[in-house]
Amino acid sequence: MLGGSISGGRTNVRVVVVGDRATGKSSLITAAATVNFPEEVLPVLPPTRLPADLYPDNVPVTIIDTSSSLGSRGKVAEELKLADAVVLAYACDRPATLNRLTTFWLYEFGRLEIRVPVIVVGCKLDKRDEEHHMNLEQVMVPIMQQFREIESCIECSAAKLVQPAEIVGVKRVVQEKLPQGVNDLGLTLTGFLFLHALFIEKGRFETTWTVLRKFGYNDEIKLKDDSLTIPFKKAPDQSLELTSEAVEFLKGVFSTFDTDKWALMTLLEPAQSLANLIYIGYNCGAASALRLTRRSSVDIKKQQTDRNVYQGFVFGPKGSGKSALLKSLLGRPFSENYAATTDEHYAVNVVDRLGRTKKTLVLREIPEDEVKMLLSNKESLASCDVAVVVYDSSDEYSLKRASELLMTVVRRGEVSGFMVPCLFVAAKDDLDSYPMAIKDSAKICQNFGIDAPIHISVKERDLNSVLNRIITAAEHPHLSVPETEVGRSQKRYRHLVNRSLMLTSVVAAVAVVGLAAYRSYAARKNTSS
């Protein structure tokens, strides 16, 4: 009953229970704390600490019982001023105690300037006879409208373990008001929503809060962090993708399913993707919603990858055509209006591959001024499946700068160990190139050991299958991996060292075997002598 009144971040909650004499305050507290109805109970209980796990956020709750005697008025006032919430009790079998709520207690709260939520609780419901039967809603709505501090009102019985009376007739109430809200299995979704709308309309907010907390929601109606635990330990060069089960679930929810948007969210913020799945009804857990891909180093050894979503980093000097390439992935028309990219941009879409399995491609545009900062992180290329370096094929400086960026990316990969396939893209192929453009660009690619530049013109819609070629490079991570001269020298040195170590190991093994054979021979000779 405190679900809607306790704010996050508390270390303890103090609830004070007040009301007239013999209204059932002490029995209510004992039943809540022990889940048993006490045959005998003290007139006033000492402070009662509820179990920490009783409240979903594991916030300790202390309940303070109070005396109804005139001599205790000062003590009661002190307790009320220290309260985080107040439970105001009346006895269902004594209508006079209900009247006292408005003639004394609620005015007393105003006089003491009590500014905390008040929950009105009618106790001893099991003792009310037909003569005193009343409609709680009709009685309490006017009172709640007059005294806004009342959070909600319920009637219950400690003898029946504090269960609200209307729970027994929930299905009947829903069926009477909304026949399609109930079926043979219980409440339908429509019935469930109707029931909670009814609770809220009647001021029974605590019931809705209890249900929300049961499913892991906090006070801001957002899933708590412990409900979004990703059950995988992810290496820098691994990624998370939606499982086929999660994708099928999404297809069933949406008539038009935006696969690419979910793929991007899962790639960048898997916990948020999981949260959104749960928000729309997927409750099978993170393990069935997400799959952890293999490490890139394993993919290189196996010469293929098992990923369905590929992320390409797009590098290039200003004005080279990076943004136009991203827009082409989205199917957007070419625009003559140029605006320099200052922040990282993402574009994502499913690429149709002519009879082959469709793959989702994410292109991340890296502004030229951000390259140095990005690559300062040793693991910056770990999440990259393929690096695309774009240059303006009509501009000699653009090619020179693109070559420098390619060198920077390749060296970062060689130093960090996260080497990635690279493609060189000659954009703006509709413009006249300078005389040595083709020869210069081919030489650059030859020096790095990668394929010749891919010529495209977004303006002319001549993309030269560039998106498919990006995915093909990502699918086969052992191909199109460039090397610098420094990298080649280091690679040759490592091979030489490995061969030397192997030769040394073989010689050592031969020597050991020879020594063992000699000792065996000597032992047999001594024995025969």
Short mmCIF file of C-alpha atoms in Angstrom, two decimals:
data_model
loop_
_atom_site.label_atom_id
_atom_site.label_comp_id
_atom_site.label_asym_id
_atom_site.label_seq_id
_atom_site.Cartn_x
_atom_site.Cartn_y
_atom_site.Cartn_z
CA MET A 1 0.00 0.00 0.00
CA LEU A 2 3.04 2.25 0.01
CA GLY A 3 4.00 1.60 -3.60
CA GLY A 4 3.03 4.99 -4.98
CA SER A 5 4.29 7.13 -2.13
CA ILE A 6 7.90 6.13 -1.57
CA SER A 7 10.44 7.95 -3.69
CA GLY A 8 13.65 6.39 -4.96
CA GLY A 9 16.94 6.84 -3.16
CA ARG A 10 15.64 6.44 0.40
CA THR A 11 17.59 4.46 2.96
CA ASN A 12 14.63 4.06 5.35
CA VAL A 13 10.88 4.73 5.34
CA ARG A 14 8.96 5.59 8.49
CA VAL A 15 5.22 4.84 8.49
CA VAL A 16 3.06 6.06 11.38
CA VAL A 17 -0.30 4.34 12.05
CA VAL A 18 -2.96 6.42 13.82
CA GLY A 19 -6.69 6.17 14.48
CA ASP A 20 -9.29 5.89 17.21
CA ARG A 21 -9.11 3.29 19.95
CA ALA A 22 -9.77 -0.35 18.99
CA THR A 23 -9.83 0.30 15.26
CA GLY A 24 -7.38 -2.57 14.66
CA LYS A 25 -4.13 -0.64 14.27
CA SER A 26 -1.90 -3.05 16.21
CA SER A 27 -3.44 -6.17 14.61
CA LEU A 28 -2.93 -4.63 11.16
CA ILE A 29 0.77 -3.99 11.87
CA THR A 30 1.34 -7.49 13.30
CA ALA A 31 -0.39 -9.17 10.37
CA ALA A 32 1.67 -7.13 7.87
CA ALA A 33 4.94 -7.95 9.63
CA THR A 34 4.38 -11.66 10.37
CA VAL A 35 1.71 -12.73 7.83
CA ASN A 36 -0.23 -14.14 10.78
CA PHE A 37 -3.27 -12.88 12.64
CA PRO A 38 -2.47 -12.37 16.36
CA GLU A 39 -4.95 -13.82 18.86
CA GLU A 40 -3.62 -11.40 21.47
CA VAL A 41 -1.82 -8.15 20.82
CA LEU A 42 -0.22 -5.43 22.93
CA PRO A 43 -2.21 -2.16 23.27
CA VAL A 44 0.67 -0.31 21.56
CA LEU A 45 3.39 -2.12 19.67
CA PRO A 46 7.04 -1.08 19.75
CA PRO A 47 8.48 0.16 16.42
CA THR A 48 8.17 -2.71 13.93
CA ARG A 49 10.75 -3.25 11.18
CA LEU A 50 9.41 -4.98 8.08
CA PRO A 51 11.72 -7.40 6.23
CA ALA A 52 14.01 -5.53 3.79
CA ASP A 53 12.89 -7.68 0.85
CA LEU A 54 9.20 -7.01 1.45
CA TYR A 55 9.42 -3.77 -0.52
CA PRO A 56 10.67 -4.22 -4.12
CA ASP A 57 13.50 -1.69 -3.79
CA ASN A 58 14.72 -3.38 -0.58
CA VAL A 59 14.12 -0.17 1.38
CA PRO A 60 13.76 -0.87 5.14
CA VAL A 61 10.28 0.10 6.36
CA THR A 62 9.66 0.90 10.02
CA ILE A 63 6.03 1.03 11.22
CA ILE A 64 5.21 3.11 14.29
CA ASP A 65 2.13 2.19 16.31
CA THR A 66 0.45 4.94 18.34
CA SER A 67 -1.81 5.20 21.37
CA SER A 68 -5.29 6.71 21.09
CA SER A 69 -5.41 8.01 24.68
CA LEU A 70 -5.73 11.74 25.33
CA GLY A 71 -2.48 11.72 27.29
CA SER A 72 -0.58 10.52 24.25
CA ARG A 73 -1.64 13.34 21.92
CA GLY A 74 1.75 15.10 22.21
CA LYS A 75 3.66 11.88 21.46
CA VAL A 76 1.41 11.15 18.46
CA ALA A 77 2.02 14.67 17.10
CA GLU A 78 5.79 14.16 17.37
CA GLU A 79 5.60 10.85 15.50
CA LEU A 80 3.43 12.35 12.76
CA LYS A 81 5.98 15.11 12.14
CA LEU A 82 8.70 12.46 11.62
CA ALA A 83 6.56 10.32 9.28
CA ASP A 84 7.26 9.62 5.61
CA ALA A 85 3.70 8.29 5.23
CA VAL A 86 0.66 7.97 7.48
CA VAL A 87 -1.85 5.13 7.75
CA LEU A 88 -5.16 6.44 9.14
CA ALA A 89 -7.29 3.57 10.42
CA TYR A 90 -11.01 3.19 11.09
CA ALA A 91 -13.07 0.11 12.02
CA CYS A 92 -15.45 -1.18 9.34
CA ASP A 93 -17.85 -2.45 12.02
CA ARG A 94 -18.02 0.96 13.77
CA PRO A 95 -19.25 3.73 11.44
CA ALA A 96 -18.48 6.36 14.09
CA THR A 97 -14.73 5.80 13.60
CA LEU A 98 -15.16 6.55 9.90
CA ASN A 99 -16.90 9.83 10.71
CA ARG A 100 -14.00 10.75 12.99
CA LEU A 101 -11.68 10.87 9.99
CA THR A 102 -13.25 14.13 8.82
CA THR A 103 -14.36 15.54 12.16
CA PHE A 104 -11.00 15.14 13.88
CA TRP A 105 -8.04 13.30 12.32
CA LEU A 106 -7.71 14.97 8.92
CA TYR A 107 -8.17 18.43 10.44
CA GLU A 108 -5.56 17.51 13.06
CA PHE A 109 -3.11 16.67 10.24
CA GLY A 110 -3.76 20.12 8.77
CA ARG A 111 -3.20 21.83 12.11
CA LEU A 112 0.12 19.99 12.54
CA GLU A 113 1.05 20.80 8.91
CA ILE A 114 1.59 17.15 7.99
CA ARG A 115 2.57 17.11 4.32
CA VAL A 116 3.06 13.39 3.62
CA PRO A 117 0.82 10.87 1.81
CA VAL A 118 -2.08 9.49 3.84
CA ILE A 119 -3.53 6.02 3.24
CA VAL A 120 -6.96 5.48 4.78
CA VAL A 121 -7.45 1.86 5.87
CA GLY A 122 -10.73 0.34 7.02
CA CYS A 123 -9.84 -2.56 9.34
CA LYS A 124 -11.96 -5.45 10.68
CA LEU A 125 -13.78 -5.90 7.39
CA ASP A 126 -14.69 -9.46 8.39
CA LYS A 127 -16.77 -8.10 11.32
CA ARG A 128 -18.95 -5.72 9.33
CA ASP A 129 -22.55 -6.94 9.13
CA GLU A 130 -25.08 -6.28 6.39
CA GLU A 131 -26.65 -3.51 8.44
CA HIS A 132 -23.51 -1.41 8.15
CA HIS A 133 -22.79 -2.27 4.49
CA MET A 134 -21.69 0.75 2.44
CA ASN A 135 -20.26 1.68 -0.94
CA LEU A 136 -16.67 2.65 -0.17
CA GLU A 137 -16.28 4.60 -3.39
CA GLN A 138 -19.37 6.73 -2.78
CA VAL A 139 -18.26 7.52 0.76
CA MET A 140 -14.55 8.17 0.14
CA VAL A 141 -14.54 10.08 -3.16
CA PRO A 142 -15.97 13.29 -1.62
CA ILE A 143 -13.56 12.98 1.31
CA MET A 144 -10.56 12.48 -1.00
CA GLN A 145 -11.61 15.49 -3.08
CA GLN A 146 -11.70 17.63 0.07
CA PHE A 147 -8.50 16.28 1.61
CA ARG A 148 -5.98 15.96 -1.22
CA GLU A 149 -3.33 14.46 1.04
CA ILE A 150 -5.23 11.14 0.96
CA GLU A 151 -3.34 8.92 -1.45
CA SER A 152 -5.80 6.03 -1.45
CA CYS A 153 -8.36 4.15 0.62
CA ILE A 154 -8.82 0.40 1.11
CA GLU A 155 -10.76 -1.91 3.42
CA CYS A 156 -9.21 -5.13 4.69
CA SER A 157 -9.16 -7.75 7.41
CA ALA A 158 -6.08 -8.64 9.44
CA ALA A 159 -7.82 -11.90 10.36
CA LYS A 160 -7.84 -12.78 6.64
CA LEU A 161 -4.22 -11.63 6.19
CA VAL A 162 -5.03 -8.10 4.99
CA GLN A 163 -6.41 -9.14 1.60
CA PRO A 164 -8.58 -6.44 -0.05
CA ALA A 165 -12.16 -7.72 -0.26
CA GLU A 166 -12.71 -6.92 -3.94
CA ILE A 167 -9.87 -9.27 -5.05
CA VAL A 168 -12.26 -12.22 -4.73
CA GLY A 169 -14.64 -10.71 -7.28
CA VAL A 170 -12.13 -9.25 -9.74
CA LYS A 171 -13.11 -11.50 -12.65
CA ARG A 172 -16.79 -10.97 -11.95
CA VAL A 173 -16.45 -7.18 -11.87
CA VAL A 174 -14.45 -7.08 -15.11
CA GLN A 175 -16.84 -9.48 -16.86
CA GLU A 176 -19.87 -7.40 -15.86
CA LYS A 177 -18.33 -4.16 -17.16
CA LEU A 178 -16.35 -5.57 -20.10
CA PRO A 179 -17.26 -9.11 -21.24
CA GLN A 180 -14.27 -9.36 -23.59
CA GLY A 181 -11.96 -8.62 -20.65
CA VAL A 182 -12.21 -12.20 -19.35
CA ASN A 183 -11.72 -15.59 -20.99
CA ASP A 184 -11.19 -19.16 -19.79
CA LEU A 185 -7.57 -18.42 -18.86
CA GLY A 186 -8.36 -15.31 -16.80
CA LEU A 187 -8.01 -11.63 -17.66
CA THR A 188 -7.24 -10.63 -21.22
CA LEU A 189 -4.95 -7.68 -21.96
CA THR A 190 -8.04 -5.53 -22.45
CA GLY A 191 -9.42 -6.70 -19.12
CA PHE A 192 -6.09 -6.12 -17.38
CA LEU A 193 -5.89 -2.54 -18.63
CA PHE A 194 -9.55 -1.93 -17.76
CA LEU A 195 -9.01 -3.26 -14.24
CA HIS A 196 -6.11 -0.91 -13.57
CA ALA A 197 -8.00 2.02 -15.04
CA LEU A 198 -10.72 1.13 -12.54
CA PHE A 199 -8.23 0.96 -9.66
CA ILE A 200 -6.84 4.39 -10.56
CA GLU A 201 -10.31 5.86 -10.96
CA LYS A 202 -11.18 4.60 -7.48
CA GLY A 203 -7.98 5.99 -5.97
CA ARG A 204 -6.40 2.55 -5.61
CA PHE A 205 -3.05 3.69 -6.97
CA GLU A 206 -1.13 1.36 -4.69
CA THR A 207 -2.47 -1.70 -6.51
CA THR A 208 -1.19 -0.50 -9.88
CA TRP A 209 2.15 0.47 -8.31
CA THR A 210 2.45 -3.00 -6.78
CA VAL A 211 1.97 -4.62 -10.18
CA LEU A 212 4.46 -2.25 -11.84
CA ARG A 213 7.09 -2.99 -9.19
CA LYS A 214 6.47 -6.72 -9.53
CA PHE A 215 7.59 -6.42 -13.14
CA GLY A 216 10.70 -4.40 -12.27
CA TYR A 217 9.59 -0.78 -12.77
CA ASN A 218 10.78 2.07 -10.56
CA ASP A 219 9.10 5.32 -9.47
CA GLU A 220 9.74 6.89 -12.90
CA ILE A 221 8.01 3.89 -14.56
CA LYS A 222 11.30 2.82 -16.08
CA LEU A 223 12.80 -0.63 -15.75
CA LYS A 224 15.36 -0.83 -12.97
CA ASP A 225 18.98 -1.58 -13.87
CA ASP A 226 18.89 -4.99 -12.21
CA SER A 227 16.07 -5.96 -14.59
CA LEU A 228 18.30 -5.24 -17.59
CA THR A 229 21.38 -7.26 -16.73
CA ILE A 230 23.11 -8.49 -19.90
CA PRO A 231 24.18 -12.10 -19.18
CA PHE A 232 27.26 -11.94 -21.41
CA LYS A 233 30.81 -10.78 -20.85
CA LYS A 234 31.57 -8.86 -24.05
CA ALA A 235 35.08 -8.42 -25.38
CA PRO A 236 35.87 -5.16 -27.22
CA ASP A 237 35.76 -6.90 -30.62
CA GLN A 238 32.42 -8.61 -29.98
CA SER A 239 28.95 -7.22 -30.49
CA LEU A 240 25.40 -8.01 -29.41
CA GLU A 241 22.59 -8.73 -31.84
CA LEU A 242 18.91 -9.56 -31.54
CA THR A 243 18.20 -13.27 -31.68
CA SER A 244 15.86 -14.64 -34.33
CA GLU A 245 13.27 -15.17 -31.58
CA ALA A 246 13.37 -11.50 -30.63
CA VAL A 247 13.15 -10.42 -34.27
CA GLU A 248 10.12 -12.65 -34.84
CA PHE A 249 8.51 -11.18 -31.74
CA LEU A 250 9.03 -7.67 -33.09
CA LYS A 251 7.61 -8.64 -36.47
CA GLY A 252 4.51 -9.86 -34.69
CA VAL A 253 4.13 -6.58 -32.80
CA PHE A 254 4.61 -4.20 -35.71
CA SER A 255 2.84 -4.42 -39.04
CA THR A 256 5.79 -2.57 -40.54
CA PHE A 257 8.93 -3.53 -38.70
CA ASP A 258 11.91 -1.16 -38.58
CA THR A 259 14.62 -3.83 -38.32
CA ASP A 260 17.51 -1.47 -38.86
CA LYS A 261 16.61 0.89 -36.03
CA TRP A 262 16.53 -2.00 -33.54
CA ALA A 263 19.81 -3.32 -34.92
CA LEU A 264 21.51 0.03 -34.33
CA MET A 265 20.07 0.32 -30.81
CA THR A 266 21.18 -3.21 -29.94
CA LEU A 267 24.67 -2.52 -31.30
CA LEU A 268 25.15 0.72 -29.36
CA GLU A 269 22.90 0.33 -26.31
CA PRO A 270 21.96 -3.32 -25.76
CA ALA A 271 20.42 -2.62 -22.35
CA GLN A 272 18.10 0.02 -23.82
CA SER A 273 17.16 -2.33 -26.64
CA LEU A 274 16.34 -5.02 -24.08
CA ALA A 275 14.29 -2.50 -22.07
CA ASN A 276 12.23 -1.54 -25.13
CA LEU A 277 11.59 -5.20 -25.90
CA ILE A 278 10.27 -5.70 -22.38
CA TYR A 279 8.20 -2.51 -22.59
CA ILE A 280 6.27 -3.92 -25.53
CA GLY A 281 5.75 -7.33 -24.00
CA TYR A 282 8.83 -9.51 -24.58
CA ASN A 283 9.41 -11.18 -21.21
CA CYS A 284 11.65 -14.13 -22.07
CA GLY A 285 14.85 -12.62 -20.65
CA ALA A 286 18.05 -11.17 -22.05
CA ALA A 287 19.55 -14.57 -22.88
CA SER A 288 16.79 -15.34 -25.38
CA ALA A 289 16.67 -11.80 -26.80
CA LEU A 290 20.36 -11.16 -27.40
CA ARG A 291 23.18 -13.19 -28.92
CA LEU A 292 26.88 -12.54 -28.42
CA THR A 293 28.90 -12.67 -31.63
CA ARG A 294 32.29 -14.33 -31.93
CA ARG A 295 35.44 -12.31 -31.36
CA SER A 296 36.88 -10.73 -34.50
CA SER A 297 40.19 -12.54 -33.93
CA VAL A 298 38.33 -15.87 -34.14
CA ASP A 299 36.49 -14.73 -37.28
CA ILE A 300 39.81 -13.90 -38.95
CA LYS A 301 41.19 -17.36 -38.17
CA LYS A 302 38.01 -19.00 -39.48
CA GLN A 303 38.06 -16.63 -42.47
CA GLN A 304 34.38 -15.83 -42.06
CA THR A 305 32.01 -14.25 -39.56
CA ASP A 306 28.68 -15.32 -38.04
CA ARG A 307 27.40 -11.77 -37.63
CA ASN A 308 24.16 -10.45 -39.08
CA VAL A 309 24.85 -6.78 -38.31
CA TYR A 310 28.03 -5.10 -39.58
CA GLN A 311 29.40 -1.74 -38.51
CA GLY A 312 31.52 0.26 -40.92
CA PHE A 313 33.52 3.34 -39.89
CA VAL A 314 33.54 5.96 -42.65
CA PHE A 315 36.66 8.15 -42.71
CA GLY A 316 37.62 10.90 -45.12
CA PRO A 317 38.61 14.57 -45.45
CA LYS A 318 36.03 17.36 -45.35
CA GLY A 319 33.88 17.53 -48.45
CA SER A 320 34.90 14.10 -49.68
CA GLY A 321 31.34 12.73 -49.82
CA LYS A 322 31.07 10.77 -46.54
CA SER A 323 27.61 12.08 -45.67
CA ALA A 324 26.34 11.42 -49.18
CA LEU A 325 27.43 7.78 -48.85
CA LEU A 326 25.50 7.46 -45.58
CA LYS A 327 22.42 9.02 -47.15
CA SER A 328 22.63 6.57 -50.04
CA LEU A 329 22.37 3.72 -47.52
CA LEU A 330 19.11 5.28 -46.32
CA GLY A 331 17.85 5.70 -49.88
CA ARG A 332 17.71 9.48 -49.61
CA PRO A 333 18.12 11.66 -52.72
CA PHE A 334 21.35 13.53 -53.40
CA SER A 335 21.47 17.16 -52.23
CA GLU A 336 23.73 19.90 -53.58
CA ASN A 337 23.62 21.70 -50.23
CA TYR A 338 26.85 21.03 -48.35
CA ALA A 339 27.26 21.27 -44.59
CA ALA A 340 30.42 20.07 -42.87
CA THR A 341 29.85 17.18 -40.46
CA THR A 342 30.91 18.14 -36.94
CA ASP A 343 29.43 15.23 -34.94
CA GLU A 344 29.40 11.50 -35.50
CA HIS A 345 26.44 10.34 -37.59
CA TYR A 346 24.94 6.89 -38.06
CA ALA A 347 23.00 5.41 -40.95
CA VAL A 348 21.56 1.90 -40.86
CA ASN A 349 19.56 -0.21 -43.26
CA VAL A 350 19.04 -3.77 -44.45
CA VAL A 351 20.97 -4.46 -47.65
CA ASP A 352 19.36 -6.75 -50.22
CA ARG A 353 22.04 -8.99 -51.70
CA LEU A 354 20.54 -10.62 -54.81
CA GLY A 355 19.52 -14.06 -53.59
CA ARG A 356 21.87 -14.11 -50.64
CA THR A 357 21.02 -13.61 -46.97
CA LYS A 358 20.13 -10.03 -46.14
CA LYS A 359 22.45 -8.27 -43.73
CA THR A 360 22.08 -5.10 -41.70
CA LEU A 361 24.73 -2.47 -42.35
CA VAL A 362 25.51 0.34 -39.92
CA LEU A 363 27.71 3.15 -41.24
CA ARG A 364 29.26 5.47 -38.69
CA GLU A 365 30.61 8.72 -40.11
CA ILE A 366 33.76 9.96 -38.35
CA PRO A 367 34.38 13.71 -38.86
CA GLU A 368 37.94 14.45 -39.97
CA ASP A 369 38.61 16.53 -36.85
CA GLU A 370 37.50 13.66 -34.59
CA VAL A 371 39.75 10.95 -36.04
CA LYS A 372 42.71 11.64 -33.77
CA MET A 373 40.56 11.59 -30.64
CA LEU A 374 38.78 8.41 -31.72
CA LEU A 375 41.97 6.50 -32.49
CA SER A 376 43.64 7.62 -29.25
CA ASN A 377 41.63 4.83 -27.63
CA LYS A 378 43.44 1.51 -28.05
CA GLU A 379 40.14 -0.34 -28.53
CA SER A 380 38.63 2.22 -30.92
CA LEU A 381 38.67 -0.17 -33.89
CA ALA A 382 37.49 -3.22 -31.92
CA SER A 383 33.83 -2.55 -32.79
CA CYS A 384 34.62 -1.81 -36.44
CA ASP A 385 33.94 -4.57 -38.99
CA VAL A 386 35.23 -2.62 -41.98
CA ALA A 387 36.84 0.81 -42.43
CA VAL A 388 35.74 2.83 -45.46
CA VAL A 389 38.00 5.71 -46.49
CA VAL A 390 36.31 8.17 -48.86
CA TYR A 391 37.95 10.85 -51.00
CA ASP A 392 36.85 13.31 -53.67
CA SER A 393 38.16 11.77 -56.90
CA SER A 394 38.33 15.22 -58.56
CA ASP A 395 40.54 16.74 -55.85
CA GLU A 396 44.25 15.88 -55.59
CA TYR A 397 44.51 17.17 -52.00
CA SER A 398 41.48 15.09 -50.96
CA LEU A 399 43.23 11.93 -52.21
CA LYS A 400 46.46 12.85 -50.40
CA ARG A 401 44.59 13.51 -47.14
CA ALA A 402 42.56 10.30 -47.51
CA SER A 403 45.82 8.37 -47.95
CA GLU A 404 47.11 9.87 -44.68
CA LEU A 405 43.89 8.93 -42.87
CA LEU A 406 44.13 5.39 -44.24
CA MET A 407 47.71 5.17 -42.96
CA THR A 408 46.60 6.40 -39.52
CA VAL A 409 43.78 3.84 -39.33
CA VAL A 410 45.99 0.97 -40.50
CA ARG A 411 48.80 1.80 -38.06
CA ARG A 412 46.30 2.03 -35.19
CA GLY A 413 45.06 -1.44 -36.10
CA GLU A 414 48.60 -2.86 -36.32
CA VAL A 415 49.61 -1.38 -32.96
CA SER A 416 46.41 -2.35 -31.11
CA GLY A 417 45.96 -5.74 -32.74
CA PHE A 418 42.46 -4.84 -33.97
CA MET A 419 43.20 -4.87 -37.71
CA VAL A 420 40.17 -4.40 -39.93
CA PRO A 421 39.42 -4.76 -43.65
CA CYS A 422 39.64 -1.43 -45.48
CA LEU A 423 38.05 -0.11 -48.66
CA PHE A 424 39.12 2.97 -50.60
CA VAL A 425 36.15 4.80 -52.15
CA ALA A 426 36.54 7.38 -54.92
CA ALA A 427 33.44 9.56 -54.56
CA LYS A 428 32.07 12.23 -56.94
CA ASP A 429 32.97 10.16 -59.99
CA ASP A 430 30.66 12.39 -62.06
CA LEU A 431 33.23 15.21 -61.79
CA ASP A 432 36.34 15.47 -63.95
CA SER A 433 39.35 13.98 -62.19
CA TYR A 434 42.83 15.46 -62.31
CA PRO A 435 45.28 13.84 -64.78
CA MET A 436 47.15 11.48 -62.44
CA ALA A 437 44.15 10.60 -60.22
CA ILE A 438 43.65 6.99 -61.33
CA LYS A 439 47.35 6.16 -61.28
CA ASP A 440 47.93 7.82 -57.87
CA SER A 441 44.95 6.15 -56.20
CA ALA A 442 45.85 2.73 -57.63
CA LYS A 443 49.40 3.09 -56.32
CA ILE A 444 48.13 3.94 -52.83
CA CYS A 445 45.96 0.82 -52.76
CA GLN A 446 48.82 -1.29 -54.12
CA ASN A 447 51.15 -0.03 -51.38
CA PHE A 448 48.66 -1.04 -48.71
CA GLY A 449 47.79 -4.33 -50.39
CA ILE A 450 44.06 -3.66 -50.80
CA ASP A 451 41.67 -3.65 -53.76
CA ALA A 452 41.63 -0.76 -56.23
CA PRO A 453 39.39 2.21 -55.37
CA ILE A 454 35.63 1.79 -55.76
CA HIS A 455 34.37 4.64 -57.95
CA ILE A 456 30.90 5.94 -57.11
CA SER A 457 28.67 8.90 -57.91
CA VAL A 458 25.83 9.40 -55.45
CA LYS A 459 24.57 12.29 -57.55
CA GLU A 460 24.26 10.06 -60.63
CA ARG A 461 22.99 7.14 -58.52
CA ASP A 462 25.98 5.10 -59.66
CA LEU A 463 27.00 3.33 -56.46
CA ASN A 464 28.94 0.49 -58.09
CA SER A 465 27.54 -2.04 -55.58
CA VAL A 466 29.54 -0.27 -52.86
CA LEU A 467 27.18 -1.32 -50.02
CA ASN A 468 27.38 -4.98 -51.01
CA ARG A 469 31.16 -4.71 -51.30
CA ILE A 470 31.37 -3.22 -47.82
CA ILE A 471 29.38 -6.16 -46.43
CA THR A 472 31.48 -8.67 -48.40
CA ALA A 473 34.66 -7.20 -46.88
CA ALA A 474 33.13 -7.46 -43.41
CA GLU A 475 31.97 -11.05 -44.04
CA HIS A 476 35.50 -12.16 -44.92
CA PRO A 477 37.65 -10.28 -42.37
CA HIS A 478 40.88 -12.00 -43.44
CA LEU A 479 40.72 -10.32 -46.86
CA SER A 480 41.23 -6.63 -47.71
CA VAL A 481 43.30 -6.09 -44.55
CA PRO A 482 45.93 -3.44 -45.42
CA GLU A 483 49.49 -3.40 -44.16
CA THR A 484 52.05 -0.63 -43.82
CA GLU A 485 55.73 -1.19 -44.58
CA VAL A 486 56.38 -1.07 -40.83
CA GLY A 487 53.69 -3.67 -40.31
CA ARG A 488 55.16 -5.92 -42.99
CA SER A 489 58.62 -5.66 -41.43
CA GLN A 490 57.22 -6.54 -38.01
CA LYS A 491 55.30 -9.43 -39.54
CA ARG A 492 58.44 -10.76 -41.27
CA TYR A 493 60.38 -10.40 -38.01
CA ARG A 494 57.72 -12.33 -36.11
CA HIS A 495 57.78 -15.09 -38.72
CA LEU A 496 61.56 -15.22 -38.54
CA VAL A 497 61.49 -15.41 -34.74
CA ASN A 498 58.79 -18.08 -34.83
CA ARG A 499 60.79 -20.15 -37.36
CA SER A 500 63.93 -19.76 -35.26
CA LEU A 501 62.07 -20.82 -32.14
CA MET A 502 60.61 -23.77 -34.00
CA LEU A 503 64.04 -24.78 -35.33
CA THR A 504 65.52 -24.44 -31.86
CA SER A 505 62.70 -26.54 -30.45
CA VAL A 506 63.29 -29.24 -33.06
CA VAL A 507 67.05 -29.30 -32.42
CA ALA A 508 66.42 -29.44 -28.68
CA ALA A 509 63.93 -32.27 -29.13
CA VAL A 510 66.42 -34.23 -31.30
CA ALA A 511 69.13 -33.68 -28.71
CA VAL A 512 66.85 -34.89 -25.91
CA VAL A 513 65.85 -37.97 -27.89
CA GLY A 514 69.50 -38.68 -28.76
CA LEU A 515 70.59 -38.32 -25.14
CA ALA A 516 67.80 -40.62 -24.00
CA ALA A 517 68.81 -43.23 -26.62
CA TYR A 518 72.48 -43.03 -25.60
CA ARG A 519 71.60 -43.50 -21.92
CA SER A 520 69.45 -46.50 -22.78
CA TYR A 521 72.27 -48.00 -24.86
CA ALA A 522 74.84 -47.38 -22.10
CA ALA A 523 72.56 -48.95 -19.50
CA ARG A 524 72.09 -52.10 -21.58
CA LYS A 525 75.87 -52.34 -22.23
CA ASN A 526 76.66 -52.12 -18.52
CA THR A 527 74.07 -54.78 -17.74
CA SER A 528 75.48 -57.22 -20.30
CA SER A 529 79.00 -56.71 -18.94
#
